[in-house]
């Protein structure tokens, strides 16, 4: 059984490879792909096969997927170019005759107005059209989207956003990765649609309260109009288009579009998902905080 993991040079994909190895999948049966393979040379040392893939290069995908039984297609990071890239990957999976392709989509795809969802929804449609047996892993937000900004929250005494009182079912990349590995390890996954998210959703005010409690420093949530939040993100160095997409995603959170109540994540990983409180406490203890 050969499993190809795309995006394995990135954070989520690497964690999926690690989870498969922890489940005693023979390293030689795992193919880890990405553009910058130098980042995962250590996986090759452990026996994992490395193959270079650029989603924009169909031939690289065909070569990487040859002989694969299952493919985990981790959504690319080049917003605006992803549909074509994902279509290339789906075509290569079809040419390779894979038994299953699993795709990391976004929570509530099909019923959300978030701009970020459009490419995911179109990719889901492309999978359906392809006729390939597939599984949709609709992931909510990463907790790390917040915990990575802990230093900034403390510096400014504020969590900024445009999410109002909306709650988000964020979960750690590690938990999403374990769920993706569980899907790859099972044989009955074709046609399934998972809505993955944390068990305990939270508002950004609650996030600020937890940051305060974990660090003993005053931090408050400050809600901003989306245009103003976009300007703040641009001022912090983000490209304008990406900043606008993040602010738009906060508006989606305000509408409850990253809220997940399925329980799919904890069911599949066989334990409660890591909570925001646990993640904030761990981040507060790390030297970077
Ligand atoms: N749920 C959330 O909160 C959230 C947040 C951010 C992103 N995401 C989505 O989830 C995905 C995985 O998250 P992550 O944290 O692991 O992101 P990440 O660390 O940035 O990794 C992205 C991965 O995608 C690969 N990739 C990007 N463009 C590619 C291309 N043209 N051809 C081949 N590989 C390509 C990268 O490979 P190279 O670096 O080797 O090129 C890398 O392995 C992201 O790509 C994005 O679609 C979700």
Coordinates of C-alpha atoms and ligand atoms in Angstrom, one line a residue:
X1 CA 0.0 0.0 0.0
X2 CA 1.6 3.2 -1.1
X3 CA 0.4 6.5 0.3
X4 CA 1.4 9.9 -1.2
X5 CA 1.2 12.9 1.0
X6 CA 1.4 16.3 -0.8
X7 CA 2.4 19.4 1.0
X8 CA 4.7 17.2 3.2
X9 CA 7.4 19.9 3.1
X10 CA 4.8 22.1 5.0
X11 CA 3.6 21.9 8.5
X12 CA 0.4 19.9 8.2
X13 CA 1.7 17.4 5.7
X14 CA 4.8 16.7 7.7
X15 CA 2.6 16.0 10.8
X16 CA 0.6 13.5 8.7
X17 CA 3.7 11.7 7.7
X18 CA 4.8 11.5 11.3
X19 CA 1.3 10.2 12.3
X20 CA 1.5 7.5 9.7
X21 CA 5.0 6.4 10.9
X22 CA 3.6 6.4 14.5
X23 CA 0.9 4.0 13.3
X24 CA 3.7 1.7 12.0
X25 CA 3.1 2.3 8.4
X26 CA 6.4 1.1 6.8
X27 CA 8.4 4.2 5.8
X28 CA 9.0 2.9 2.3
X29 CA 5.3 2.9 1.7
X30 CA 5.0 6.6 2.3
X31 CA 5.8 9.1 -0.5
X32 CA 6.3 12.6 0.8
X33 CA 6.1 15.4 -1.7
X34 CA 6.6 19.1 -2.0
X35 CA 8.7 21.6 -4.0
X36 CA 11.4 22.2 -1.4
X37 CA 12.5 18.6 -0.5
X38 CA 15.5 19.9 1.4
X39 CA 13.1 20.7 4.2
X40 CA 12.3 17.0 4.7
X41 CA 15.7 15.3 4.1
X42 CA 15.4 13.8 7.6
X43 CA 12.3 11.9 6.5
X44 CA 14.4 10.3 3.7
X45 CA 16.9 9.3 6.3
X46 CA 14.1 7.4 8.0
X47 CA 13.2 5.6 4.8
X48 CA 10.3 7.7 3.5
X49 CA 10.3 8.2 -0.2
X50 CA 10.7 11.8 -1.4
X51 CA 9.4 13.0 -4.7
X52 CA 9.4 16.6 -6.0
X53 CA 6.0 17.9 -6.9
X54 CA 4.9 21.3 -8.1
X55 CA 1.1 21.5 -8.4
X56 CA 1.6 23.7 -11.5
X57 CA 3.7 21.0 -13.2
X58 CA 1.4 18.1 -14.3
X59 CA 4.3 15.9 -15.2
X60 CA 5.8 16.1 -11.7
X61 CA 2.4 15.1 -10.3
X62 CA 2.1 12.1 -12.7
X63 CA 5.6 10.9 -11.7
X64 CA 5.0 11.3 -8.0
X65 CA 1.6 9.6 -8.0
X66 CA 2.7 6.6 -10.2
X67 CA 2.0 3.4 -8.2
X68 CA 0.0 5.2 -5.4
X69 CA -2.9 3.5 -3.7
X70 CA -4.0 6.6 -1.8
X71 CA -3.2 10.3 -2.1
X72 CA -3.7 13.0 0.5
X73 CA -4.0 16.2 -1.5
X74 CA -3.2 19.0 0.9
X75 CA -4.6 22.3 -0.4
X76 CA -1.9 24.6 -1.9
X77 CA -1.0 27.9 -0.4
X78 CA -1.0 30.1 -3.5
X79 CA -4.5 31.6 -3.2
X80 CA -6.0 32.3 -6.6
X81 CA -3.9 29.6 -8.4
X82 CA -5.1 26.7 -6.4
X83 CA -8.1 25.4 -8.4
X84 CA -5.9 24.9 -11.5
X85 CA -3.2 23.3 -9.3
X86 CA -5.6 21.0 -7.6
X87 CA -7.2 20.0 -10.9
X88 CA -3.7 19.0 -12.1
X89 CA -3.3 16.8 -9.0
X90 CA -6.8 15.2 -9.4
X91 CA -5.9 14.4 -13.1
X92 CA -2.7 12.8 -12.0
X93 CA -4.4 10.8 -9.3
X94 CA -6.9 9.6 -12.0
X95 CA -4.1 8.6 -14.4
X96 CA -2.4 6.7 -11.6
X97 CA -5.7 4.8 -10.8
X98 CA -5.5 5.6 -7.1
X99 CA -8.1 3.9 -4.9
X100 CA -8.7 7.0 -2.8
X101 CA -7.9 10.7 -2.8
X102 CA -8.5 12.7 0.4
X103 CA -8.6 16.5 0.1
X104 CA -8.1 19.1 2.9
X105 CA -11.0 21.4 2.3
X106 CA -12.6 24.1 4.5
X107 CA -15.3 23.8 7.2
X108 CA -18.8 24.2 5.9
X109 CA -17.8 24.2 2.3
X110 CA -20.9 24.7 0.2
X111 CA -22.7 26.8 2.8
X112 CA -20.2 29.6 3.5
X113 CA -19.7 32.9 1.9
X114 CA -16.0 33.2 2.9
X115 CA -13.8 34.2 0.0
X116 CA -11.3 31.6 1.0
X117 CA -13.8 28.9 0.5
X118 CA -14.4 29.4 -3.2
X119 CA -11.3 27.4 -4.4
X120 CA -12.1 24.7 -1.9
X121 CA -15.7 24.4 -3.2
X122 CA -14.5 24.3 -6.8
X123 CA -11.9 21.6 -5.9
X124 CA -14.6 19.6 -4.2
X125 CA -16.7 19.9 -7.4
X126 CA -13.7 18.8 -9.5
X127 CA -13.3 15.7 -7.3
X128 CA -16.9 14.9 -7.8
X129 CA -16.6 15.3 -11.6
X130 CA -13.5 13.2 -11.7
X131 CA -15.4 10.1 -10.6
X132 CA -12.4 9.2 -8.3
X133 CA -13.3 7.7 -4.9
X134 CA -12.6 10.6 -2.6
X135 CA -12.9 11.8 1.0
X136 CA -13.4 15.4 2.0
X137 CA -11.5 16.6 5.1
X138 CA -13.2 20.0 5.8
X139 CA -10.9 21.6 8.3
X140 CA -11.8 24.6 10.4
X141 CA -9.1 27.1 11.5
X142 CA -5.8 26.1 12.9
X143 CA -5.3 27.1 16.6
X144 CA -1.8 28.1 15.6
X145 CA -3.3 30.9 13.6
X146 CA -3.8 32.5 17.0
X147 CA -1.1 31.0 19.2
X148 CA 1.6 32.0 16.7
X149 CA 0.6 35.6 17.4
X150 CA 0.9 35.4 21.1
X151 CA 3.9 37.7 21.2
X152 CA 2.0 40.4 19.3
X153 CA -1.1 40.0 21.6
X154 CA 1.2 40.6 24.6
X155 CA 3.1 43.5 23.0
X156 CA -0.1 45.4 22.1
X157 CA -2.3 44.1 25.0
X158 CA -4.9 43.3 22.4
X159 CA -6.2 40.6 20.1
X160 CA -7.5 42.4 17.0
X161 CA -10.0 41.1 14.5
X162 CA -13.4 41.5 12.8
X163 CA -15.0 38.4 14.1
X164 CA -17.4 40.1 16.5
X165 CA -18.9 37.6 19.0
X166 CA -18.6 34.8 16.5
X167 CA -17.1 31.5 17.7
X168 CA -14.5 29.5 15.8
X169 CA -13.9 25.7 16.2
X170 CA -10.1 26.0 15.8
X171 CA -8.0 22.9 16.4
X172 CA -4.3 22.1 16.2
X173 CA -2.6 21.1 13.0
X174 CA -1.4 18.0 14.9
X175 CA -5.1 17.0 15.6
X176 CA -6.1 17.6 11.9
X177 CA -3.0 15.6 10.9
X178 CA -4.0 12.6 13.1
X179 CA -7.5 12.7 11.6
X180 CA -6.1 12.7 8.1
X181 CA -3.8 9.8 8.9
X182 CA -6.8 7.9 10.4
X183 CA -8.7 8.4 7.1
X184 CA -5.8 7.1 5.1
X185 CA -5.4 4.0 7.4
X186 CA -9.0 2.9 6.9
X187 CA -10.6 1.1 4.0
X188 CA -14.1 2.5 4.1
X189 CA -13.6 6.2 3.5
X190 CA -14.7 6.8 -0.1
X191 CA -17.6 9.2 -0.2
X192 CA -17.2 10.5 3.3
X193 CA -17.4 14.2 4.1
X194 CA -15.8 15.1 7.5
X195 CA -16.4 18.5 9.2
X196 CA -13.3 18.8 11.4
X197 CA -12.9 21.3 14.2
X198 CA -12.2 21.6 17.9
X199 CA -14.7 20.4 20.5
X200 CA -14.9 23.7 22.3
X201 CA -15.5 26.7 20.0
X202 CA -14.4 30.1 21.3
X203 CA -14.9 33.8 20.5
X204 CA -11.9 36.1 20.1
X205 CA -12.9 37.8 23.5
X206 CA -12.6 34.4 25.1
X207 CA -9.2 33.9 23.4
X208 CA -8.0 37.3 24.8
X209 CA -9.2 36.2 28.3
X210 CA -7.3 33.0 28.1
X211 CA -4.2 34.8 26.9
X212 CA -4.5 37.1 29.9
X213 CA -5.0 34.2 32.3
X214 CA -2.1 32.2 30.9
X215 CA 0.4 35.1 30.9
X216 CA -1.0 37.2 33.8
X217 CA -0.9 40.2 31.4
X218 CA -3.8 42.4 30.4
X219 CA -5.1 41.5 26.9
X220 CA -8.5 42.5 25.5
X221 CA -10.2 41.7 22.2
X222 CA -10.7 44.8 20.0
X223 CA -13.2 44.3 17.2
X224 CA -12.5 46.4 14.1
X225 CA -14.4 47.0 10.9
X226 CA -13.0 44.7 8.2
X227 CA -11.4 47.5 6.2
X228 CA -9.6 48.8 9.3
X229 CA -8.4 45.3 10.3
X230 CA -7.1 44.8 6.7
X231 CA -5.1 48.0 7.1
X232 CA -3.7 46.8 10.4
X233 CA -2.6 43.5 8.8
X234 CA -1.0 45.4 5.9
X235 CA 0.8 47.6 8.4
X236 CA 2.1 44.5 10.0
X237 CA 3.6 43.4 6.7
X238 CA 1.0 41.2 5.1
X239 CA 0.3 41.6 1.3
X240 CA -2.9 43.5 0.8
X241 CA -4.9 40.7 -1.0
X242 CA -4.0 38.2 1.8
X243 CA -4.8 40.7 4.5
X244 CA -8.3 41.3 3.0
X245 CA -8.9 37.6 2.8
X246 CA -8.0 37.2 6.5
X247 CA -10.4 40.0 7.4
X248 CA -13.1 38.5 5.2
X249 CA -12.5 35.2 7.0
X250 CA -13.1 36.9 10.3
X251 CA -16.5 38.1 9.0
X252 CA -17.1 34.5 8.2
X253 CA -16.3 33.6 11.8
X254 CA -18.8 36.3 12.9
X255 CA -21.5 34.6 10.8
X256 CA -20.6 31.2 12.4
X257 CA -19.0 29.8 9.2
X258 CA -16.0 28.2 10.9
X259 CA -18.1 26.7 13.7
X260 CA -18.2 22.9 13.6
X261 CA -20.5 20.8 15.7
X262 CA -20.1 17.4 14.1
X263 CA -17.7 15.9 16.6
X264 CA -15.9 14.3 13.6
X265 CA -12.4 15.3 14.7
X266 CA -12.4 13.8 18.2
X267 CA -14.3 10.8 17.0
X268 CA -11.7 10.0 14.4
X269 CA -8.7 10.6 16.6
X270 CA -10.3 8.7 19.5
X271 CA -9.8 11.5 22.1
X272 CA -10.9 15.1 22.8
X273 CA -9.3 17.6 20.5
X274 CA -6.7 19.9 22.0
X275 CA -8.5 23.0 23.4
X276 CA -7.8 26.6 22.9
X277 CA -7.0 26.9 26.6
X278 CA -4.5 24.0 26.4
X279 CA -2.9 25.5 23.2
X280 CA -2.6 29.0 24.7
X281 CA -1.1 27.6 28.0
X282 CA 1.5 25.6 26.0
X283 CA 2.3 28.6 23.9
X284 CA 2.7 30.9 26.9
X285 CA 5.3 28.4 28.3
X286 CA 7.3 28.3 25.1
X287 CA 10.4 30.5 25.0
X288 CA 9.1 32.5 22.0
X289 CA 6.2 34.0 24.1
Ligands
LIG1 N1 -7.2 25.8 8.3 C1 -6.3 26.8 8.5 O1 -6.4 27.6 9.4 C2 -5.3 27.1 7.4 C3 -4.4 28.1 7.6 C4 -3.4 28.3 6.6 C5 -3.4 27.5 5.5 N2 -4.3 26.5 5.3 C6 -4.3 25.6 4.2 O2 -3.8 24.3 4.6 C7 -2.7 24.0 3.8 C8 -1.6 23.3 4.7 O3 -1.3 24.1 5.8 P1 0.1 24.2 6.4 O4 0.1 25.0 7.6 O5 0.8 22.9 6.3 O6 0.8 25.2 5.3 P2 2.3 25.4 4.9 O7 3.2 25.0 6.1 O8 2.5 26.7 4.3 O9 2.6 24.3 3.8 C9 2.1 24.4 2.5 C10 2.5 23.2 1.7 O10 1.9 23.3 0.4 C11 3.0 23.1 -0.5 N3 2.7 23.8 -1.7 C12 2.3 25.0 -1.9 N4 2.2 25.4 -3.2 C13 2.7 24.3 -3.8 C14 2.9 24.0 -5.2 N5 2.6 24.9 -6.2 N6 3.3 22.8 -5.6 C15 3.6 21.8 -4.6 N7 3.4 22.0 -3.3 C16 3.0 23.3 -2.9 C17 4.2 23.6 0.2 O11 5.3 23.0 -0.5 P3 6.8 23.8 -0.6 O12 6.9 24.7 0.5 O13 7.8 22.7 -0.6 O14 6.7 24.6 -1.9 C18 4.0 23.1 1.6 O15 4.4 21.7 1.7 C19 -2.2 25.3 3.3 O16 -1.4 25.1 2.1 C20 -3.5 26.0 3.0 O17 -4.1 25.6 1.8 C21 -5.3 26.3 6.3

